[in-house]
mmCIF file of C-alpha atoms in Angstrom:
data_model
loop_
_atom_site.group_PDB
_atom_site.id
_atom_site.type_symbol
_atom_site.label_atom_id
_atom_site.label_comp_id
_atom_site.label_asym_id
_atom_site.label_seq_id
_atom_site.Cartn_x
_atom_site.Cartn_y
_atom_site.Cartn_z
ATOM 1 C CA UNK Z 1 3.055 11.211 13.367
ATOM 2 C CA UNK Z 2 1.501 10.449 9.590
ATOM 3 C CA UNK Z 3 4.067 11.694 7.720
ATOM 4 C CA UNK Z 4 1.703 11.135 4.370
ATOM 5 C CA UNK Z 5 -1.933 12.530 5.241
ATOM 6 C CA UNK Z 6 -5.434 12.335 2.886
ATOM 7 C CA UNK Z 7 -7.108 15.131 5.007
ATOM 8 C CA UNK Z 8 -10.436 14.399 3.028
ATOM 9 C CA UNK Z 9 -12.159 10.783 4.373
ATOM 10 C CA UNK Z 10 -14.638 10.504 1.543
ATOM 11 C CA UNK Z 11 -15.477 12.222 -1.878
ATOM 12 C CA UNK Z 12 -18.269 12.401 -4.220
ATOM 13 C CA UNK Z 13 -18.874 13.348 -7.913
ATOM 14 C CA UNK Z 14 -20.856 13.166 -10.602
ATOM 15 C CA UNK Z 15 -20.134 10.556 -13.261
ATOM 16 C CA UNK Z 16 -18.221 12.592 -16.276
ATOM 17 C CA UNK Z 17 -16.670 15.572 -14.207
ATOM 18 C CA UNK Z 18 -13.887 15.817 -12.437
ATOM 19 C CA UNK Z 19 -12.724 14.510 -9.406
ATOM 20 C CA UNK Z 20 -9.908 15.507 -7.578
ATOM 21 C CA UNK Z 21 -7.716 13.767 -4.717
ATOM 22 C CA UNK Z 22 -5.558 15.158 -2.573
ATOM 23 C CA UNK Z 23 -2.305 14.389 -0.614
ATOM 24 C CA UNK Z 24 -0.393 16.360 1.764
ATOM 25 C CA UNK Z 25 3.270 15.235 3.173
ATOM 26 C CA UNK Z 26 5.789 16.511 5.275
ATOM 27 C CA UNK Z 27 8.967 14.029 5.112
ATOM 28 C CA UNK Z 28 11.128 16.068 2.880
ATOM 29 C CA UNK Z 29 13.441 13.017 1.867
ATOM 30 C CA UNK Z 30 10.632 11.497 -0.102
ATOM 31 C CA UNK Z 31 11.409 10.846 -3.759
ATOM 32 C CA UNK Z 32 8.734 9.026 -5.347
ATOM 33 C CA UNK Z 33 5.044 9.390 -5.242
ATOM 34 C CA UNK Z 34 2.509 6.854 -6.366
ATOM 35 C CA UNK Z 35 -1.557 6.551 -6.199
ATOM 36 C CA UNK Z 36 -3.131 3.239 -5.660
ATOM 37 C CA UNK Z 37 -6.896 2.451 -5.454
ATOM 38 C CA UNK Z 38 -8.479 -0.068 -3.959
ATOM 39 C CA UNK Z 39 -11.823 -2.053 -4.126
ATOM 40 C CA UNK Z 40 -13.475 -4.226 -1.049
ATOM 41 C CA UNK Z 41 -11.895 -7.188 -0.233
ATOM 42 C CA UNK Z 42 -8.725 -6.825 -3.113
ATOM 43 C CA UNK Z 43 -5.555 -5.552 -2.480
ATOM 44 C CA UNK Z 44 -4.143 -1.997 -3.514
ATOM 45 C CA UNK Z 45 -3.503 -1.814 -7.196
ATOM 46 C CA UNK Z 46 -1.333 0.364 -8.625
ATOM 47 C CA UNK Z 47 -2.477 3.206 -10.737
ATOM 48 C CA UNK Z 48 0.238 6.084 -10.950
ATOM 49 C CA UNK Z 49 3.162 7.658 -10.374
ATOM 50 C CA UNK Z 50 5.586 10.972 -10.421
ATOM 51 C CA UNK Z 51 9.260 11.389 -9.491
ATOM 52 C CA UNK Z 52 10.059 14.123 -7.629
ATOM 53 C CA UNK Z 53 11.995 15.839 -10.144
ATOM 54 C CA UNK Z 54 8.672 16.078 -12.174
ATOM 55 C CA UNK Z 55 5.227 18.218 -11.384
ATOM 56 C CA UNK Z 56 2.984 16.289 -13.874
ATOM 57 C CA UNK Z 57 2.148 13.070 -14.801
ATOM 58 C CA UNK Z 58 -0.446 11.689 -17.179
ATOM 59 C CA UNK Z 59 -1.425 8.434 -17.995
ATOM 60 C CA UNK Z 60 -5.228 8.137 -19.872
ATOM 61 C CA UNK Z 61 -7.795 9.767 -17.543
ATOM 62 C CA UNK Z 62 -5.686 10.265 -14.524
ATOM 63 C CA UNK Z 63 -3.146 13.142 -14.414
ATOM 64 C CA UNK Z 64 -1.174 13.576 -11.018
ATOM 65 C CA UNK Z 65 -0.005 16.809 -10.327
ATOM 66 C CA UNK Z 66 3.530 17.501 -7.373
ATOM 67 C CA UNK Z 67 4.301 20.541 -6.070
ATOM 68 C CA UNK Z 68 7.343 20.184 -4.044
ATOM 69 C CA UNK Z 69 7.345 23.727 -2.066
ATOM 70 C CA UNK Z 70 4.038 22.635 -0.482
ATOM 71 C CA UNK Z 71 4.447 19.254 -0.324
ATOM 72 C CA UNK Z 72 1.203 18.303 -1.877
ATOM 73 C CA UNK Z 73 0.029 16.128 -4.864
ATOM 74 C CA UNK Z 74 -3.054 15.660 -5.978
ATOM 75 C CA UNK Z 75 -4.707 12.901 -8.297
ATOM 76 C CA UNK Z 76 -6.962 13.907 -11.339
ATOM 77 C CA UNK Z 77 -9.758 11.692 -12.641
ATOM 78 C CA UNK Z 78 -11.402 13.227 -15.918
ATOM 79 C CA UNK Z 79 -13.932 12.207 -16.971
ATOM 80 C CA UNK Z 80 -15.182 10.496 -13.614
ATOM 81 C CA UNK Z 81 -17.102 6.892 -14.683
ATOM 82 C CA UNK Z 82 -18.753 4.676 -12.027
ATOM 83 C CA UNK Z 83 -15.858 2.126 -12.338
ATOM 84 C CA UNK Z 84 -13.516 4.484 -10.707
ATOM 85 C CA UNK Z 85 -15.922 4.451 -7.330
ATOM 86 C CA UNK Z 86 -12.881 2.876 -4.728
ATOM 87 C CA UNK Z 87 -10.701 3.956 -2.221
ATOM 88 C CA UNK Z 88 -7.614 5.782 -3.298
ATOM 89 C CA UNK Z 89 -4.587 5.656 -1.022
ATOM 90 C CA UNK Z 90 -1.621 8.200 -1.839
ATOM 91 C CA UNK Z 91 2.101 6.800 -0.846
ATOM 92 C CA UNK Z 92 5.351 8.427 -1.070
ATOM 93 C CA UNK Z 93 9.007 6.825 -1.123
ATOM 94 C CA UNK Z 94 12.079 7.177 1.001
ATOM 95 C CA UNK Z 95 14.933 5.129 -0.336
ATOM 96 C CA UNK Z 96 16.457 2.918 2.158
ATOM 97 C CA UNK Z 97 19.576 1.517 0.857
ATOM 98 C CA UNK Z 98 17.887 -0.247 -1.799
ATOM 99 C CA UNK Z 99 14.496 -0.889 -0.603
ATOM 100 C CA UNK Z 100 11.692 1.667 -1.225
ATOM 101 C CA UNK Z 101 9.564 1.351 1.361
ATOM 102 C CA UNK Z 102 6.225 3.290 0.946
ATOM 103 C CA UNK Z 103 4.030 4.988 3.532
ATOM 104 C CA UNK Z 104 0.489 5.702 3.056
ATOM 105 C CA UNK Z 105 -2.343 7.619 4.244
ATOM 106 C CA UNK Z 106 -5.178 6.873 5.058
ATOM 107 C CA UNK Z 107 -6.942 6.545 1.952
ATOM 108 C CA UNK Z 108 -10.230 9.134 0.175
ATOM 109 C CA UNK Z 109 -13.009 6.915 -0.857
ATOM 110 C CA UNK Z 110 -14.568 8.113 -3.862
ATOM 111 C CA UNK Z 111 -18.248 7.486 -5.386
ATOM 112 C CA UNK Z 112 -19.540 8.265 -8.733
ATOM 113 C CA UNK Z 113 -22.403 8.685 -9.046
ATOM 114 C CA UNK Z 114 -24.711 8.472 -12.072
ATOM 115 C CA UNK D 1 -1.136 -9.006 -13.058
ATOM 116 C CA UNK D 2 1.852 -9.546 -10.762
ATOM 117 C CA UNK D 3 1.706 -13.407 -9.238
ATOM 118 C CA UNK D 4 1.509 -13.138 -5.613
ATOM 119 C CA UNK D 5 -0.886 -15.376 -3.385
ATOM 120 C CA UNK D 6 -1.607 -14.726 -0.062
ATOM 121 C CA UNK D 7 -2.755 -17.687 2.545
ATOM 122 C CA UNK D 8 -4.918 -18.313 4.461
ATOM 123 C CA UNK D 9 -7.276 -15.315 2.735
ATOM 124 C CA UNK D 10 -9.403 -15.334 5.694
ATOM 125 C CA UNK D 11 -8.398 -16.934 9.723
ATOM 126 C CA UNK D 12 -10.003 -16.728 12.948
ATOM 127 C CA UNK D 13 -7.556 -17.560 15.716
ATOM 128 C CA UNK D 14 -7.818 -17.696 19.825
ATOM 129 C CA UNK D 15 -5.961 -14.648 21.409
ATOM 130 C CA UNK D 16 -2.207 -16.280 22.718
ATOM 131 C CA UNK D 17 -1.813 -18.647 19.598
ATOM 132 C CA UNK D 18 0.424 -18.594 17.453
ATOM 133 C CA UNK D 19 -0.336 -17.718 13.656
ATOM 134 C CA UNK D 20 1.523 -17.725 10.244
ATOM 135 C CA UNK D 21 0.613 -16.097 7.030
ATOM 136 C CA UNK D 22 2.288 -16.870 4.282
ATOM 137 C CA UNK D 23 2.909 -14.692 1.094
ATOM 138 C CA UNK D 24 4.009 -16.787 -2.404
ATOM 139 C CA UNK D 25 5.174 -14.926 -5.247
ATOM 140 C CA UNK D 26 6.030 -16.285 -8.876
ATOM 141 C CA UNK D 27 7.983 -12.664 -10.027
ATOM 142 C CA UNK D 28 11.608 -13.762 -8.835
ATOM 143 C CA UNK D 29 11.187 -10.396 -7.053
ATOM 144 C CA UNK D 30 13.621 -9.313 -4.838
ATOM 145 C CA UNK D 31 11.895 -6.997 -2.058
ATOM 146 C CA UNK D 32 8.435 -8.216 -0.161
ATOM 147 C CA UNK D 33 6.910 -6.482 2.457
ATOM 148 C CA UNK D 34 3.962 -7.061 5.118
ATOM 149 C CA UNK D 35 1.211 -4.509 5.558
ATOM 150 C CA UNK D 36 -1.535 -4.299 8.157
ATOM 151 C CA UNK D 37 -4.579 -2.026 7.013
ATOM 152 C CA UNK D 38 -6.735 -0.631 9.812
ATOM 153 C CA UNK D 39 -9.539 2.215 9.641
ATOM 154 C CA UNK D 40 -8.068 5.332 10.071
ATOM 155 C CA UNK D 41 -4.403 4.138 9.243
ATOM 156 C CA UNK D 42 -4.238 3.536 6.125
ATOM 157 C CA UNK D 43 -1.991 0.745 5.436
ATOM 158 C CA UNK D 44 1.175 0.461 7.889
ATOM 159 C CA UNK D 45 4.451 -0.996 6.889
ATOM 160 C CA UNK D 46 4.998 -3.892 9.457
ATOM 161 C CA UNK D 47 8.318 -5.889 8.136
ATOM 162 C CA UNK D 48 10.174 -6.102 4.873
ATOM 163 C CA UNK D 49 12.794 -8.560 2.934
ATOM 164 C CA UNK D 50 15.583 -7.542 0.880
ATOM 165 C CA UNK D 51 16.667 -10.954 -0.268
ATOM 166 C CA UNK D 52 16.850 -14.210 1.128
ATOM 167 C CA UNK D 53 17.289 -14.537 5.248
ATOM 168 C CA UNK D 54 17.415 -10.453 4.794
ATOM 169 C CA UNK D 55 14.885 -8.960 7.074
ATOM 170 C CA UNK D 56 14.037 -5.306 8.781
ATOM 171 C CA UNK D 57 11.813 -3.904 11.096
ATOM 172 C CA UNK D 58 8.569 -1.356 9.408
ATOM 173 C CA UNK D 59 6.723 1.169 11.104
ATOM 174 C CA UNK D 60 4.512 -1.175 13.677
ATOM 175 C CA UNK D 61 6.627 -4.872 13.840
ATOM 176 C CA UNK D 62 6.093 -5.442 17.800
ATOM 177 C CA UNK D 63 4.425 -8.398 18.173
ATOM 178 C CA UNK D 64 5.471 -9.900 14.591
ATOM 179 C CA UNK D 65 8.321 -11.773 13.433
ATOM 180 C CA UNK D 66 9.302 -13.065 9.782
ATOM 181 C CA UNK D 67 11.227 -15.291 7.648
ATOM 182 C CA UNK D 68 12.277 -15.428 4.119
ATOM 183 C CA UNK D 69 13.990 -18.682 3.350
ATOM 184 C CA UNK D 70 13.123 -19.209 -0.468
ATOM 185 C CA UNK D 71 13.340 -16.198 -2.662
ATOM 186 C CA UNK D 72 9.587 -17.003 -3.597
ATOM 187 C CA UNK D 73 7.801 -17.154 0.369
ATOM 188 C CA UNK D 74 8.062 -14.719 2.718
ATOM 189 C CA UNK D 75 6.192 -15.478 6.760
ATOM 190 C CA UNK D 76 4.424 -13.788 8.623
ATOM 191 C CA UNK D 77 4.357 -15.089 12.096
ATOM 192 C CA UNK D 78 1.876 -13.452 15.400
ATOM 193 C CA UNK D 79 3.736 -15.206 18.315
ATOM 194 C CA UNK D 80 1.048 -14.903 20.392
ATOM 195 C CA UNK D 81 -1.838 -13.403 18.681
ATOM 196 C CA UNK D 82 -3.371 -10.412 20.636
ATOM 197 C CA UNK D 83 -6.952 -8.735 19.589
ATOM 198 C CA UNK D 84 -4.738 -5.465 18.605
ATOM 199 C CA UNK D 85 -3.905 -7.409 15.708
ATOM 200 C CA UNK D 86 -7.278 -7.861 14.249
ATOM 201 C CA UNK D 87 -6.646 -6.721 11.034
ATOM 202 C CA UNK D 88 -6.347 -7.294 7.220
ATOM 203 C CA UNK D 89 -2.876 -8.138 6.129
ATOM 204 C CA UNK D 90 -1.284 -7.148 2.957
ATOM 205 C CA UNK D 91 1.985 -8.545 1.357
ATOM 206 C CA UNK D 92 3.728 -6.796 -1.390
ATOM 207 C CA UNK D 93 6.566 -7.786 -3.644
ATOM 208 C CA UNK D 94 8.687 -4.538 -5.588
ATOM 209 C CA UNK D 95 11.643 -5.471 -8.590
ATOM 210 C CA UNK D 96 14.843 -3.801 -8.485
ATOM 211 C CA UNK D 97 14.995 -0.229 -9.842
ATOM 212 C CA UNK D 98 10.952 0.401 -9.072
ATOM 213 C CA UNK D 99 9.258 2.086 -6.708
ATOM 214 C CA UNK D 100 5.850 0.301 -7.321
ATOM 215 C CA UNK D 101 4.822 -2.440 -5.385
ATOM 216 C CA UNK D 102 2.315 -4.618 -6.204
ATOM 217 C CA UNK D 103 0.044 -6.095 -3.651
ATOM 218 C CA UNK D 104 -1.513 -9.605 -2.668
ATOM 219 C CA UNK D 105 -5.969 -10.118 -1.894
ATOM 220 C CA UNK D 106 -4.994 -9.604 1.464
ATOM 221 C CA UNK D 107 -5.666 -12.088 4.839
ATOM 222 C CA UNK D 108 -8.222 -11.178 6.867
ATOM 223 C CA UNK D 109 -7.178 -12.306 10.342
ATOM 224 C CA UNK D 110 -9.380 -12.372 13.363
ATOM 225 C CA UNK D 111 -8.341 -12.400 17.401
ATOM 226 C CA UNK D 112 -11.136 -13.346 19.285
#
């Protein structure tokens, strides 16, 4: 059962608009949410995050936006540049005791194009 | 950029032999975790450390075992490696009162 599901497999956009990534998850007890993109052959990196108890954060170009009734976030690139071409996996928090283990989807891979 | 080094970055192994991938941090961090990443799954928790000989099960640890003897090195270990476990492997280390975690290149492991 994913508890943490990327419905959309692939994206595409324009370099300088918008793009926007979205998240769906259905474990109610999670508390954190965090984005994380990835290039070939690197590990995850870590790009941003939001507390539950928040609906918006911002950092730069990327703005990630929780709403807690439908259990969706979304990620917000603007403007879109060819560097940002990766795959983007969502993951959400459950506190354990004190470990926060994260589950992820499956990941959107984006392309800019020019 | 957070010190962690994964090794071997890249194995081929016979299925039924036994393999061990080791994840080194330089952080002092307390938690590390092992990932697999497959197409179509994302990446799946498979065990995690809380401190030192502190270990627990993830979402998909059958098949995998682990050690954490030093605070810095945390094992991986395929018993008996089976093709299922084809797969790139991910190790992560998280500080106290954070939620990120901050991830190794990765192993690529291959069960022929």
């Amino acid at each position: 059962d994913q508890q943490v599901k990327q419905n959309s497999p692939s994206l595409s956009v324009q370099e300088g608009r918008i793009s926007i990534l979205n998240c769906d998850y259905t474990n109610s007890m999670f508390d954190y949410f965090l984005w994380y993109k990835k290039y070939p052959a690197e590990g995850p990196t870590f790009l941003i995050s939001i507390s539950s108890i928040k609906d918006k954060n911002e950092d730069g170009r990327f703005t990630v936006f929780l709403n807690k009734s439908a259990k969706h976030l979304s990620l917000h690139i603007v403007p879109s540049q060819p560097g940002d071409s990766a795959v983007y996996f969502c993951a959400a928090s459950a506190r354990t005791g004190t470990a926060s283990k994260l589950t992820f989807g499956t990941g959107t891979r984006l392309q800019v194009t020019l | 950029d957070a010190g962690i080094t994964q090794s071997p970055r890249h194995k081929v192994t016979e299925t039924g032999t036994p393999v061990t991938l080791r994840c080194h941090q330089t952080e002092n961090h307390r938690y590390m975790y092992w990932y697999r990443q497959d197409p179509g799954h994302g990446l799946r928790l498979i065990h995690y450390s809380y401190g030192v000989k502190d270990t627990d099960k993830g979402e998909v640890s059958d098949g995998y075992s682990v050690s954490r003897s030093k605070t810095e090195d945390f094992l991986l270990t395929l018993e008996s490696a089976t093709s299922s476990q084809t797969s790139v492997y991910f190790c992560a280390i998280q500080g106290g009162g954070t939620d990120e975690a901050f991830f190794g290149q990765g192993t690529r492991l291959t069960v022929v």
